[in-house]
Structures are given as C-alpha cells and as structure tokens.
Amino acid sequence: MRHELPLFKDLLIPLLASIPIAFLCHRLRLPAIVGFMVTGIMIGPSAFGLIKDVHAIEFLAEIGVALLLFTIGLEFSLKSLMGMKRLVLGAGGGQVVLTVLMVMGLVKLTGRPFSQALFYGFLLALSSTAIVMKSYADRLEIDTIHGRAGIGILLFQDLCIVPMMLLTPILSGQQGATPATIALTLGKAAAVIVVIIFAARTVVPFLLYRVVMLRSSEVFIIFVVLVSLGTAWVTSRFGLSMALGAFLAGIILSESEYSHQIVSDILPFRDVFNSIFFISIGMLLSLTVLIESLPIVMSWLAAIILIKMLIVAAVVRLLGYSMRISVTVGLGLAQVGEFSFILAKLGNNQSLIGQIDYQIFLAASILSMIATPFLIQVAPLFGQAIQSRFNPGRMPTEEEARQDYPAHKLNNHVVVVGYGMNGRNLSKVLHRTGIPFIVLELNAETVRTSQASGIPVYFGDVGRQQVLQHFGIAQAAIMVLAISDPLTTRRAVALARELNPNLHIIVRTRYMSEVTGLFDLGASEVIPEEFETSIEIFSRVLKQYGISRNVIENEVLEIRKEGYEMLRSTSLPVVETNRLTEAFAASIADTIYVQHDSPSVGKTLKDLDLRHHTGVTVTAIVRAGIMDINPGPEFSIEAEDILVLIGKTECIDQAIDYVKNGVLMPRSKAGNLTLTSETP
C-alpha cells in the first residue's frame, strides 16, 4: 500500500531546488540568502507551484529562525548585553518611535484615518532580525561596532512586537481589547522573561552538568535542542516572539563552559532549518502583484529603504557614532522584518490594511529583504563616501573634541585602536610597564566607563584623517590595530603611514588572505589570527610532550617561514626536524623573576654558585628594563631582577627551585618538562 507523505515531499522540493541556485550564487559571488529566497519564489504558488502546503514550510522556517537566534545568543553574554543597554534603549527606542511617527505622518497625508496610519508605522518600524544577523555572521561583523549597534536596535524591535500586536485589535475597534487586558498580557510577558532568565541561570546549568556526566552525545544534543526550542515555545505562548526566547536561551548558555560544544552540535540543524526560512520568505511573493503593480511596489521599496536608512542613521549618529558607522547601520537595517508579515496578516484580517495594499506591502517587503545582503555588502563603502562628502575637512566630533586629550604631553607613545580583548590586555601590559599609550574606541559607553576608571580611552574613528591628527599620530612610535572592521583597518593603515612614515604599525587580522593587502598599504607587521592560533596550538602540544623551548621556538620560525614570507624573522638555517631536536634537546634557556621574599635577594652570583649546585649558568640579568649580559661573580641579586638561565633541560627545574626557595631538589627528582617563565 502506497502512503503519501506531503510534508516530506514539500520539504524535499525546496532543498533539492536550492542546491543548483545556491551553487550559481556562489559562482556569481552573490550571498546565499538571495539564492534561497529566489528558490522560494520559483517553487512558490505564484511561479511553478511545486509547494502546496506553504504553512508546513512556514512552521519549519520558524524553527530555523529560533535556532539561528539561539546560536547568535551563544556568542553574547548577559554582561555584554547589559553593556549594550544604551544601544538597545537609546538607539532602538529612538528608531521605533521616529519611524512610527514619520510613517504615520506620511500615511495621514494620503487621507487615511489615524488608526491605519499608526498601523502602517508599526509595520515599517520592524527590521529583519534573521536576515541581518545571518548576513553579519557570514561577514564576521557581529562583533564590529556597526554590528553591535544593529543588533541592539533589532533586540528592541523584537521587544516591541508584543505591544504592537496587542494594540492592533484596539486600532481596529475590536471588542475586548481593553487597557486592563493589555496591561495583564504585558505583565505576563515581562514575568516570563524573568522566569526564563532565573531558570536558565539556576536549573539549566544543573541539568546540563548531569547530562554531560552521562557522556552521551545524543542526550546532550537532545537536551540543547529542548532548551532552545522549549524556551522559544514558552515565550511564544505568552505573546513574545519565538526568536526572542531562543536568543535569551542562547545568552544564558553562553556563560557555560560547554557553549562551544553546543554551537558545533547545533550548527547542522540551524543551517538546514534556517535555509528553509529564507525559502519560505520567497514563497510569499506574488509575481502577479509584482508585475501588475511594479511602479507602486518599487515606490514602496524605495520609500522603505530611504526612510529606514535615514532614521536609523540619525539615531545612531545622535549617540555619538561617526557618520560612516551611522550610515552603515542604517543601510543594514533598511528592510521590513519577518514579524511585520505576522502583524500585517493580523491587520488584514481586522481591516486595518486592504487586500491590495497587503499584497503590495508583501511584495515590497520581500524585495527589501532580498536587497539586504547587497546593502550590507556596500554599506561600509557607502558610509565612507557619505562621510568624505559631507565631512571632508571637519574636525573631530563634539564627543571627541570635548575629551581632555593630553596630545602635547605624549611622545613616542603607543596608539591602541580598539578596546576589545586584545586592546584591554595590551593596555594592561603597557600600563604596568610604564609605556605611554592611548586607546581609540568607537563605543561611546565603553569610552565613558573606561575613562571613569582612569584608563586613557578616547572616542575616535581612526578611519578619519582629522581624528588621527587630533590624537597625535605624528608623535606616536607604534600603532596597534585590533578591530574587526576590515575597511576601517585598511583605511587607518594607509592614513597612519601617510601621516607618520616612521610609525611602526601592527595589525591584527582574521585571515591569511588579508595579509598581503595590509602590507601593501604600509603595515609593519600583520598578525593573522587564523595562522597564529595554529602556531599556539602546536606549540602547546610540543610543550606538553616536554620538548624544550628552543626547539619549539625554532619550529615556530620554520612554520612562519613556510607559511608566509612576510612575517619571517631572522632565523636559524633550515635543518631537518629530527636533527634540530637532537641539537637542542640537551639544553634550554629560561628565566626566573626574583620575588621580594626570595632567599636569593642580597646574595651574589658567587654565593649562589648555580653552576656548581645545578649545572645551570646565569647568562644575563635584567634589572629595571636594562639587561646586563654575562654578569660577574660579585653581581648582587636584588628583588624584581630577572635571571636568564641556560643549561640542561633536567637542571632548569632544580635551579629555579633553588633561586626561589634556597633549597636544592635532588637531581634524580628533576623533571624533564619545560617550566613556563616566572612572571611578576
């Protein structure tokens, strides 16, 4: 007996059709999202009509959105989210209010009633969380300044979905939608968010630990999917979006030590269902309406992109960001969101939007979504062009000018660009060693909190020549670029090299493919994370096996020589690995920091007699940053000295223990593993 499986067939068709189109997009260097939406248009009811049950596909698409937001939430944390509150409330709130007011005013000019005008404002105030975040993730821009600003605005928009849906029945005059019922629903929504956060921080970690202890990958994956989709379902039952619930679940689990494993296990499910979401968006487009009302649809499309770009850019600009960043964020969010479709359908059922306008709105909205990956791709260049056109000779922004920057006091200093993990760690080291430095950062909130803590962090866009001049790049000795914005990085390198030919420019980049271009622009050193991470990994593996530091360092030099010529340092002649190991395995160089309570303080090298007791020789002593090579026997050791030791591998542990504690460890107990250098 033959059984029909319509859902199975409706799932296979979009997956099968998407492969050749995605392949074609890849060959044409077009975003994959566009290919998926084009697939939806082709197999949808208005084209070949291969899919009959569109609602089943929409259900699978919602799962894809939830998993997408869940994995993106894993890249955040509650701490980082709280640090974005100014963006979420300030930029997000301002964007929603201004968009609603502007659209409402324009619609009122057409003679429509207030209720319809306000409803149209609701529709256009929302942007596509799924498409924007997917595009940012594909371009590795989620952690950039414009990426975080865009995400902050999107989060506020998602929170606005609930009150908008609650207000829609009131605007239509529907009975039963009283202020009391609305307040009750909003209270329930707020309460469920609090409960989710509490449960995720207490119950989920406890259960997750128990699941991990089972050592079953199947149970682990099932539990993670249950947490993500279960949280999404709970929030949807209380009027919030599934995507918001999944995002909250991801944020909570991001603080778990298992977050990276969770991401790797969820990715295959997310990518499949997420592709179905973009296909389902394309299936909603009516080609008949598009063809018959093409001028009107294109007018709506132009109005959507222009209005949203201008409002978002203006709000972000008011928060103190540069014109380039503001325009980049504005173009990225210049589309209608997927939740606007749900709102539009509700309004259509309640006569707030007519059937013809509803179809035109869907067509223009879907086209705006298809255009989004292209807009995000050109946004940085367009933002730079706008800034150059309208601010070519303008001095630093008011925020920058108000800062008490001691340019006249600094000379031969370090300019650190970006106050992320790399910038913070470098700043700590520079502060401890007394090297003068300043930090340039584009996150206004980070600047304020850092300055309040006494850290010299200043607001400034290094992609502008006037900013670099204002912050004394001509007097600097070194500039370190540690930001995730490739366009700004390249522009800053070129400008800094032009303003200071003697400046030593160190650039952190993500991939090896970007190294050559940065060197051509004037970078002195380029450190690709992809390559350096691989070096750090194999170095730690060799170290764990007891390979001496000399051998490891030489292997690093050889790998760098093989990997990329431009980062090569002066190195030893190339020899085979086995011969190299034989040559260096017998000896090692190491250092030890002399603590204040060390029994070696006040003794001379003759008193210590390390050579006699341990077989190790002191080849140099560093004191207050000055190295004394081959110190004599009467050299007296002081606290905070750094002794440079050389000797056999098995003797180094004994020598370090003797300097630290004044006690000789029997040589038979000395290990062969290389010790890490002592630090203050």
XYZ file of C-alpha atoms in Angstrom:
680
model
C 0.000 0.000 0.000
C 1.409 3.373 -1.044
C 1.390 6.109 1.587
C 1.624 9.783 0.645
C 3.890 11.966 2.738
C 3.042 15.514 1.592
C 5.161 17.217 4.250
C 8.134 15.052 3.335
C 7.715 15.948 -0.341
C 7.264 19.654 0.439
C 10.493 19.534 2.432
C 12.487 17.742 -0.271
C 11.456 20.076 -3.092
C 12.907 23.302 -1.618
C 16.079 21.531 -0.518
C 16.558 19.998 -3.964
C 15.797 23.246 -5.797
C 18.047 25.345 -3.561
C 21.252 23.412 -4.340
C 21.733 24.477 -8.003
C 20.611 28.037 -7.284
C 22.937 28.313 -4.274
C 25.752 26.919 -6.432
C 25.038 29.533 -9.101
C 25.020 32.314 -6.486
C 28.346 31.075 -5.183
C 29.871 31.176 -8.659
C 28.478 34.683 -9.185
C 29.728 35.731 -5.712
C 26.179 36.502 -4.574
C 25.021 35.956 -0.957
C 23.493 32.533 -0.356
C 20.470 34.156 1.301
C 19.486 35.669 -2.036
C 19.670 32.253 -3.673
C 17.379 30.728 -1.059
C 14.761 33.475 -1.445
C 14.896 33.183 -5.243
C 14.352 29.437 -4.796
C 11.233 30.182 -2.772
C 9.901 32.479 -5.482
C 10.418 29.836 -8.184
C 8.807 26.907 -6.344
C 6.107 29.015 -4.689
C 2.419 29.303 -5.648
C 2.952 32.313 -7.926
C 5.570 30.614 -10.155
C 5.791 26.837 -10.733
C 3.549 25.995 -7.773
C 5.593 22.991 -6.676
C 4.761 23.536 -2.997
C 1.172 23.033 -1.909
C 1.369 23.212 1.898
C 3.036 26.577 2.490
C 2.032 26.593 6.177
C 4.061 23.440 6.879
C 7.131 25.100 5.389
C 6.483 28.204 7.497
C 6.486 26.025 10.629
C 9.894 24.586 9.737
C 11.078 28.107 8.958
C 10.184 29.274 12.470
C 12.388 26.510 13.865
C 15.224 27.784 11.674
C 14.846 31.347 12.966
C 14.792 30.115 16.554
C 17.973 28.061 16.086
C 19.681 30.977 14.304
C 18.937 33.365 17.161
C 19.907 30.684 19.693
C 23.403 30.247 18.214
C 23.863 34.013 17.916
C 22.839 34.353 21.563
C 25.600 31.877 22.427
C 28.111 34.439 21.131
C 26.894 37.010 23.671
C 26.630 37.001 27.446
C 24.433 38.753 29.985
C 27.344 41.033 30.812
C 27.849 42.079 27.192
C 24.095 42.502 26.729
C 23.886 44.799 29.753
C 26.730 46.785 28.239
C 24.504 47.345 25.193
C 21.587 48.832 27.144
C 22.311 52.301 25.802
C 22.107 50.965 22.261
C 19.029 48.839 22.926
C 17.033 51.549 24.704
C 18.513 54.669 23.128
C 19.019 53.696 19.510
C 16.315 51.013 19.421
C 13.708 53.114 21.185
C 14.508 56.199 19.142
C 14.376 54.291 15.858
C 10.997 52.687 16.567
C 9.360 55.908 17.788
C 10.713 58.079 14.965
C 9.834 55.511 12.281
C 6.278 55.150 13.556
C 5.814 58.937 13.702
C 7.292 59.609 10.252
C 5.352 56.834 8.509
C 2.186 57.807 10.330
C 2.567 61.407 9.136
C 3.180 60.353 5.527
C 0.200 57.979 5.508
C -2.049 60.654 7.041
C -1.221 62.879 4.063
C -2.963 60.313 1.835
C -6.212 60.844 3.748
C -6.227 57.580 5.674
C -7.567 57.500 9.246
C -5.297 57.723 12.295
C -5.657 54.027 13.196
C -4.451 52.864 9.773
C -1.636 55.418 9.717
C -0.369 54.205 13.108
C -0.621 50.583 11.975
C 1.490 51.307 8.884
C 4.057 52.849 11.220
C 4.150 49.602 13.192
C 4.750 47.586 10.016
C 7.706 49.639 8.826
C 9.317 50.090 12.256
C 10.493 46.462 12.344
C 13.560 45.086 10.549
C 14.548 41.503 9.762
C 16.464 40.083 12.714
C 17.113 36.786 10.926
C 18.443 38.225 7.660
C 20.552 40.978 9.236
C 22.127 38.681 11.818
C 22.748 35.971 9.230
C 24.418 38.486 6.904
C 26.540 39.909 9.722
C 27.514 36.406 10.838
C 28.541 35.384 7.304
C 30.697 38.516 7.025
C 32.124 38.108 10.578
C 30.709 41.519 11.512
C 28.571 40.668 14.531
C 31.279 41.872 16.911
C 32.063 45.057 14.966
C 30.871 48.493 16.067
C 28.137 48.651 13.433
C 27.231 45.005 14.036
C 26.636 45.514 17.747
C 24.727 48.743 17.109
C 22.461 46.992 14.616
C 21.851 44.063 16.965
C 20.975 46.432 19.811
C 18.296 48.090 17.673
C 16.960 44.728 16.481
C 16.593 43.483 20.067
C 14.425 46.465 20.973
C 12.310 45.911 17.864
C 11.689 42.305 18.904
C 10.520 43.508 22.306
C 8.077 45.890 20.589
C 6.285 43.084 18.743
C 4.145 42.242 21.783
C 2.678 45.720 22.430
C 2.191 46.246 18.686
C 0.166 43.044 18.364
C -1.831 43.957 21.462
C -2.602 47.434 20.154
C -3.749 46.173 16.739
C -7.210 44.998 17.940
C -7.736 48.357 19.642
C -6.872 50.231 16.449
C -9.431 48.127 14.577
C -12.087 48.784 17.215
C -12.304 45.134 18.221
C -14.233 44.429 21.402
C -12.482 43.019 24.437
C -9.149 44.752 23.856
C -9.224 46.915 26.970
C -6.271 48.646 28.638
C -6.613 46.208 31.544
C -6.226 43.130 29.332
C -3.280 44.714 27.524
C -1.547 45.547 30.810
C -2.140 41.993 32.025
C -0.628 40.496 28.868
C 2.400 42.786 29.040
C 2.871 41.858 32.690
C 2.783 38.174 31.819
C 5.338 38.711 29.062
C 7.711 40.538 31.421
C 7.242 37.873 34.085
C 8.034 35.019 31.711
C 11.301 36.703 30.681
C 12.314 36.988 34.341
C 11.385 33.348 34.979
C 13.329 32.189 31.901
C 16.450 34.073 32.966
C 16.187 32.742 36.528
C 15.610 29.150 35.405
C 18.350 29.313 32.806
C 20.878 30.534 35.367
C 19.961 28.019 38.069
C 18.101 24.967 36.775
C 19.619 24.631 33.286
C 23.313 24.595 34.388
C 22.490 21.925 36.982
C 20.703 19.748 34.427
C 23.338 20.407 31.770
C 26.079 19.178 34.091
C 24.123 15.989 34.766
C 23.630 15.460 31.027
C 27.339 15.966 30.331
C 28.215 13.425 33.022
C 26.274 10.803 31.033
C 28.917 11.123 28.281
C 26.246 10.649 25.626
C 26.422 12.996 22.644
C 22.865 12.036 21.651
C 21.398 13.049 25.013
C 23.484 16.234 25.003
C 22.147 17.315 21.588
C 18.560 16.472 22.526
C 18.862 18.496 25.734
C 20.303 21.529 23.927
C 17.567 21.447 21.268
C 14.978 21.099 24.027
C 16.330 24.159 25.843
C 16.457 26.327 22.710
C 13.133 25.344 21.153
C 11.421 24.887 24.515
C 12.313 28.407 25.599
C 11.168 29.724 22.214
C 7.841 27.922 22.598
C 7.278 29.265 26.114
C 7.874 32.856 25.049
C 5.553 32.455 22.047
C 2.787 31.184 24.348
C 2.992 34.434 26.305
C 2.886 36.708 23.275
C 6.609 37.161 22.725
C 8.409 36.036 19.582
C 9.981 32.582 19.388
C 13.179 34.206 18.169
C 13.463 36.355 21.298
C 13.027 33.330 23.554
C 15.667 31.353 21.683
C 18.024 34.331 21.824
C 17.588 34.574 25.606
C 18.314 30.856 25.966
C 21.486 31.255 23.930
C 22.668 34.207 26.006
C 22.220 32.283 29.243
C 24.039 29.189 27.964
C 26.843 31.359 26.557
C 28.254 31.600 30.084
C 28.515 27.810 30.254
C 31.837 26.078 29.676
C 30.037 23.898 27.135
C 28.957 26.779 24.860
C 31.442 25.951 22.077
C 30.333 22.320 22.008
C 26.716 23.454 21.898
C 27.392 25.656 18.870
C 29.157 22.873 16.969
C 26.307 20.421 17.658
C 23.518 22.856 16.743
C 25.075 24.270 13.549
C 23.924 21.478 11.173
C 20.300 21.740 12.372
C 20.380 25.530 12.306
C 21.729 25.784 8.772
C 19.135 23.405 7.317
C 16.103 24.954 9.006
C 17.415 28.469 8.508
C 17.694 27.857 4.770
C 14.061 26.761 4.788
C 13.130 30.063 6.450
C 14.659 32.122 3.659
C 12.993 29.875 1.073
C 9.622 30.381 2.775
C 10.060 34.160 2.578
C 10.447 33.916 -1.195
C 7.339 31.729 -1.448
C 5.202 34.572 -0.081
C 5.965 36.813 -3.054
C 3.167 37.093 -5.610
C 4.663 37.559 -9.058
C 1.250 38.604 -10.373
C 1.029 41.518 -7.951
C 4.660 42.405 -8.589
C 4.173 42.582 -12.360
C 0.797 44.329 -12.320
C 1.788 46.883 -9.671
C 5.506 47.165 -10.389
C 5.714 51.011 -10.227
C 3.834 51.099 -6.922
C 5.867 48.229 -5.461
C 9.140 49.877 -6.444
C 7.950 53.175 -4.940
C 7.179 51.389 -1.684
C 10.567 49.684 -1.809
C 12.422 52.962 -2.325
C 10.447 54.617 0.477
C 11.143 51.731 2.874
C 14.896 51.762 2.258
C 15.212 55.551 2.326
C 13.075 56.171 5.420
C 14.615 53.392 7.482
C 18.177 54.235 6.483
C 17.766 57.931 7.333
C 16.077 57.336 10.690
C 18.455 54.606 11.870
C 21.490 56.607 10.753
C 20.207 59.736 12.508
C 19.547 57.906 15.788
C 22.938 56.185 15.796
C 24.614 59.488 14.919
C 22.918 61.188 17.879
C 24.508 58.597 20.176
C 27.938 59.885 19.148
C 28.948 57.427 16.439
C 30.678 58.608 13.277
C 28.810 59.323 10.063
C 30.358 56.238 8.460
C 29.195 53.902 11.215
C 25.743 55.527 11.327
C 25.144 55.132 7.595
C 26.493 51.564 7.682
C 23.996 50.614 10.396
C 21.211 52.475 8.608
C 21.680 50.582 5.340
C 21.952 47.283 7.191
C 18.528 47.745 8.800
C 16.793 49.256 5.749
C 14.288 46.436 5.247
C 10.998 45.165 6.651
C 11.127 42.401 9.246
C 9.660 38.920 9.123
C 7.464 39.715 12.112
C 5.878 42.526 10.105
C 4.307 39.776 7.964
C 2.567 38.363 11.039
C 1.445 41.838 12.053
C 0.270 42.638 8.511
C -1.759 39.428 8.333
C -3.420 40.291 11.644
C -4.177 43.799 10.401
C -5.536 42.449 7.121
C -7.956 40.185 9.000
C -9.142 43.184 11.023
C -9.459 45.558 8.039
C -6.568 47.834 9.030
C -4.904 47.193 5.676
C -6.774 46.348 2.477
C -6.101 43.246 0.410
C -4.415 45.149 -2.429
C -2.202 47.154 -0.068
C -1.447 43.943 1.817
C -0.140 42.222 -1.323
C 1.838 45.306 -2.372
C 3.321 45.538 1.122
C 4.371 41.871 0.991
C 5.996 42.332 -2.424
C 7.932 45.464 -1.411
C 8.951 43.918 1.916
C 10.282 40.729 0.331
C 12.225 42.742 -2.231
C 13.731 44.786 0.619
C 14.812 41.532 2.258
C 16.369 40.269 -0.965
C 18.235 43.575 -1.275
C 19.540 43.444 2.317
C 22.668 41.280 1.746
C 23.707 43.589 -1.093
C 23.047 46.699 1.004
C 25.096 45.280 3.889
C 27.890 44.467 1.448
C 28.134 48.039 0.099
C 27.198 49.787 3.367
C 30.782 50.399 4.654
C 31.909 51.875 1.338
C 28.763 53.977 1.030
C 29.170 55.179 4.620
C 32.764 56.149 3.947
C 31.703 58.018 0.795
C 28.986 59.925 2.675
C 31.417 60.842 5.436
C 34.028 62.022 2.940
C 31.405 64.022 1.039
C 29.804 65.820 3.967
C 32.676 65.844 6.491
C 35.838 66.112 4.362
C 37.593 68.768 6.365
C 35.614 68.756 9.562
C 37.464 68.469 12.814
C 36.730 65.645 15.267
C 33.177 65.266 16.525
C 31.901 67.133 19.541
C 32.314 63.975 21.601
C 35.940 63.742 20.509
C 36.658 67.441 20.945
C 35.260 67.505 24.496
C 37.786 64.946 25.662
C 40.775 66.187 27.600
C 43.396 64.535 25.414
C 46.988 65.258 26.524
C 48.422 65.317 22.992
C 51.109 67.803 23.949
C 52.312 65.541 26.769
C 52.682 62.332 24.788
C 55.600 61.481 22.568
C 56.972 58.180 21.338
C 53.811 56.510 22.649
C 51.584 53.618 21.547
C 48.205 54.191 19.907
C 45.914 51.223 20.544
C 42.895 51.058 18.244
C 40.008 49.060 19.672
C 39.290 48.229 23.310
C 38.191 44.630 22.927
C 40.050 41.676 24.411
C 43.296 42.414 22.560
C 43.135 46.118 23.317
C 42.413 45.568 27.006
C 45.210 43.067 27.506
C 47.722 45.227 25.656
C 46.668 48.288 27.644
C 47.173 46.452 30.938
C 50.694 45.415 29.959
C 51.601 48.906 28.725
C 50.287 50.433 31.940
C 52.244 48.027 34.135
C 55.469 48.579 32.239
C 55.102 52.356 32.224
C 54.949 52.734 28.436
C 52.804 55.749 27.469
C 49.714 54.901 25.423
C 46.228 55.957 24.424
C 43.297 53.891 23.200
C 40.863 54.922 20.466
C 37.420 53.319 20.629
C 34.103 53.882 18.832
C 31.815 52.552 21.555
C 30.807 55.678 23.473
C 29.656 53.705 26.519
C 32.988 51.870 26.702
C 34.817 55.195 26.487
C 32.839 56.672 29.386
C 33.243 53.696 31.712
C 36.940 53.320 30.881
C 37.715 56.990 31.442
C 35.872 56.820 34.761
C 38.305 54.041 35.721
C 41.292 56.195 34.786
C 42.126 54.391 31.541
C 43.161 56.697 28.650
C 40.424 55.578 26.257
C 39.145 58.214 23.829
C 36.309 58.329 21.344
C 37.613 58.433 17.789
C 37.118 56.958 14.331
C 40.593 56.063 13.056
C 39.250 55.930 9.536
C 39.312 59.745 9.517
C 42.488 61.700 8.942
C 41.437 64.554 11.246
C 40.939 62.143 14.134
C 44.406 60.631 13.741
C 45.932 64.107 13.604
C 43.920 65.258 16.616
C 45.130 62.323 18.688
C 48.796 62.826 17.828
C 49.600 60.025 15.415
C 52.571 62.037 14.109
C 54.268 61.831 17.526
C 53.479 58.149 18.121
C 56.021 55.335 17.883
C 53.646 52.408 17.432
C 50.048 51.931 16.375
C 48.274 48.648 17.091
C 45.051 47.955 15.197
C 42.925 45.317 16.929
C 39.450 45.881 15.483
C 37.088 43.668 13.497
C 36.268 46.176 10.754
C 38.376 45.328 7.654
C 37.516 48.533 5.785
C 38.435 50.805 8.696
C 41.601 48.800 9.326
C 42.819 49.229 5.765
C 41.974 52.924 5.680
C 43.619 53.555 9.067
C 46.832 51.815 7.978
C 47.046 53.915 4.821
C 46.297 57.194 6.633
C 48.672 56.489 9.520
C 51.507 55.586 7.162
C 50.932 58.818 5.228
C 50.868 60.957 8.386
C 53.852 59.260 10.050
C 56.282 57.443 7.724
C 58.336 56.193 10.693
C 55.375 54.749 12.583
C 55.553 51.032 13.406
C 52.102 49.677 12.538
C 50.990 46.317 13.930
C 47.718 44.954 12.578
C 45.593 42.072 13.762
C 43.543 40.469 11.015
C 41.403 37.383 10.798
C 42.670 35.535 7.762
C 45.855 34.950 5.808
C 44.188 36.280 2.652
C 44.193 39.801 4.119
C 47.920 39.913 4.922
C 49.286 40.980 1.534
C 46.889 43.890 1.120
C 47.696 45.288 4.558
C 51.430 45.133 3.916
C 50.911 46.935 0.619
C 49.083 49.726 2.465
C 52.009 50.246 4.840
C 51.624 47.857 7.768
C 54.886 46.943 9.503
C 53.618 43.682 10.969
C 50.439 41.743 10.284
C 49.262 39.079 12.692
C 46.591 36.822 11.193
C 44.544 35.158 13.944
C 43.958 32.068 11.821
C 47.687 31.376 11.450
C 48.839 32.435 14.904
C 46.163 30.284 16.531
C 47.511 27.229 14.731
C 51.040 28.076 15.919
C 49.878 28.452 19.515
C 48.139 25.086 19.352
C 51.117 23.087 18.085
C 53.445 24.957 20.485
C 51.358 23.830 23.438
C 51.239 20.275 22.140
C 55.047 20.147 21.873
C 55.407 21.758 25.283
C 53.127 19.149 26.831
C 55.442 16.449 25.478
C 58.444 18.045 27.174
C 60.076 19.474 24.045
C 62.459 22.256 25.062
C 61.570 25.863 24.406
C 64.480 26.310 21.994
C 63.133 23.560 19.756
C 59.592 24.932 19.895
C 60.701 28.451 19.031
C 62.746 27.214 16.106
C 59.809 25.168 14.846
C 57.673 28.309 15.075
C 60.213 30.177 12.968
C 60.241 27.420 10.369
C 56.451 27.239 10.203
C 56.251 31.002 9.785
C 58.882 30.820 7.060
C 56.872 28.166 5.248
C 53.522 29.815 5.947
C 54.087 33.409 4.886
C 57.323 35.030 3.836
C 56.452 38.495 5.086
C 56.210 37.565 8.755
C 59.554 35.788 8.754
C 62.037 36.860 11.401
C 65.790 36.335 11.301
C 66.001 32.622 11.877
C 68.410 29.763 12.104
C 69.459 27.859 8.986
C 66.875 25.356 7.858
C 67.571 21.862 9.146
C 65.558 18.722 9.351
C 63.248 18.467 12.335
C 64.884 15.359 13.774
C 68.375 16.902 13.562
C 67.057 20.094 15.110
C 65.569 18.191 18.011
C 68.830 16.340 18.618
C 70.782 19.590 18.590
C 68.614 21.424 21.111
C 67.035 18.744 23.275
C 70.011 18.684 25.635
C 69.745 22.361 26.645
C 67.194 25.059 27.312
C 67.060 28.769 28.102
C 64.590 30.024 30.694
C 64.021 32.990 33.002
C 63.007 33.435 36.601
C 61.612 36.523 38.301
C 63.123 37.116 41.759
C 60.362 37.757 44.291
C 60.829 40.098 47.269
C 60.717 37.168 49.714
C 63.230 35.070 47.800
C 66.244 33.904 49.894
C 68.438 34.790 46.908
C 67.896 38.538 47.428
C 71.153 40.167 48.589
C 73.332 37.265 47.525
C 75.965 37.444 44.816
C 76.187 35.041 41.925
C 79.274 33.632 43.635
C 77.218 32.957 46.777
C 74.528 31.187 44.784
C 77.038 29.206 42.729
C 74.296 27.836 40.487
C 76.855 26.359 38.146
C 78.280 24.143 40.884
C 74.983 23.193 42.543
C 72.770 22.686 39.493
C 74.905 22.850 36.368
C 72.974 25.929 35.160
C 74.651 29.179 34.082
C 73.280 32.719 34.551
C 73.914 34.330 31.166
C 72.208 37.672 31.835
C 70.285 39.641 34.453
C 67.540 42.143 33.614
C 67.086 44.961 36.132
C 64.651 47.853 35.618
C 64.425 47.027 31.945
C 68.219 47.042 31.407
C 69.974 43.785 30.574
C 73.428 43.027 31.976
C 74.951 40.296 29.813
C 77.458 37.875 31.375
C 77.367 39.397 34.897
C 80.408 38.826 37.100
C 80.544 36.649 40.242
C 80.222 39.699 42.543
C 76.949 40.789 40.946
C 74.430 41.143 43.794
C 70.886 39.944 43.177
C 68.004 42.274 44.050
C 64.248 41.812 44.218
C 62.459 42.096 40.848
C 65.578 41.019 38.948
C 65.033 38.602 36.077
C 67.704 35.917 35.765
C 68.299 34.409 32.327
C 69.347 30.778 32.769
C 70.779 28.246 30.360
C 71.577 24.615 30.989
C 70.416 21.079 30.516
C 66.692 20.515 30.458
C 66.718 18.352 33.588
C 68.647 21.001 35.556
C 66.442 24.037 34.938
C 63.708 22.965 37.387
C 66.327 22.448 40.094
C 67.911 25.861 39.505
C 64.587 27.718 39.571
C 63.569 25.968 42.782
C 66.927 26.837 44.347
C 66.619 30.536 43.449
C 63.047 30.708 44.721
C 63.333 28.684 47.917
C 67.044 28.281 48.640
C 66.583 24.508 48.704
C 68.241 22.053 46.356
C 65.937 19.445 44.849
C 67.722 16.136 44.252
C 68.601 15.799 40.577
C 67.003 12.387 40.417
C 63.643 14.061 41.011
C 64.102 16.809 38.487
C 61.571 16.518 35.736
C 62.089 16.865 32.051
C 59.159 19.157 31.353
C 59.940 22.746 30.457
C 58.701 25.253 33.024
C 56.834 28.353 31.971
C 58.692 31.569 32.673
C 58.078 33.179 36.021
C 56.268 36.488 35.815
C 55.644 39.228 38.318
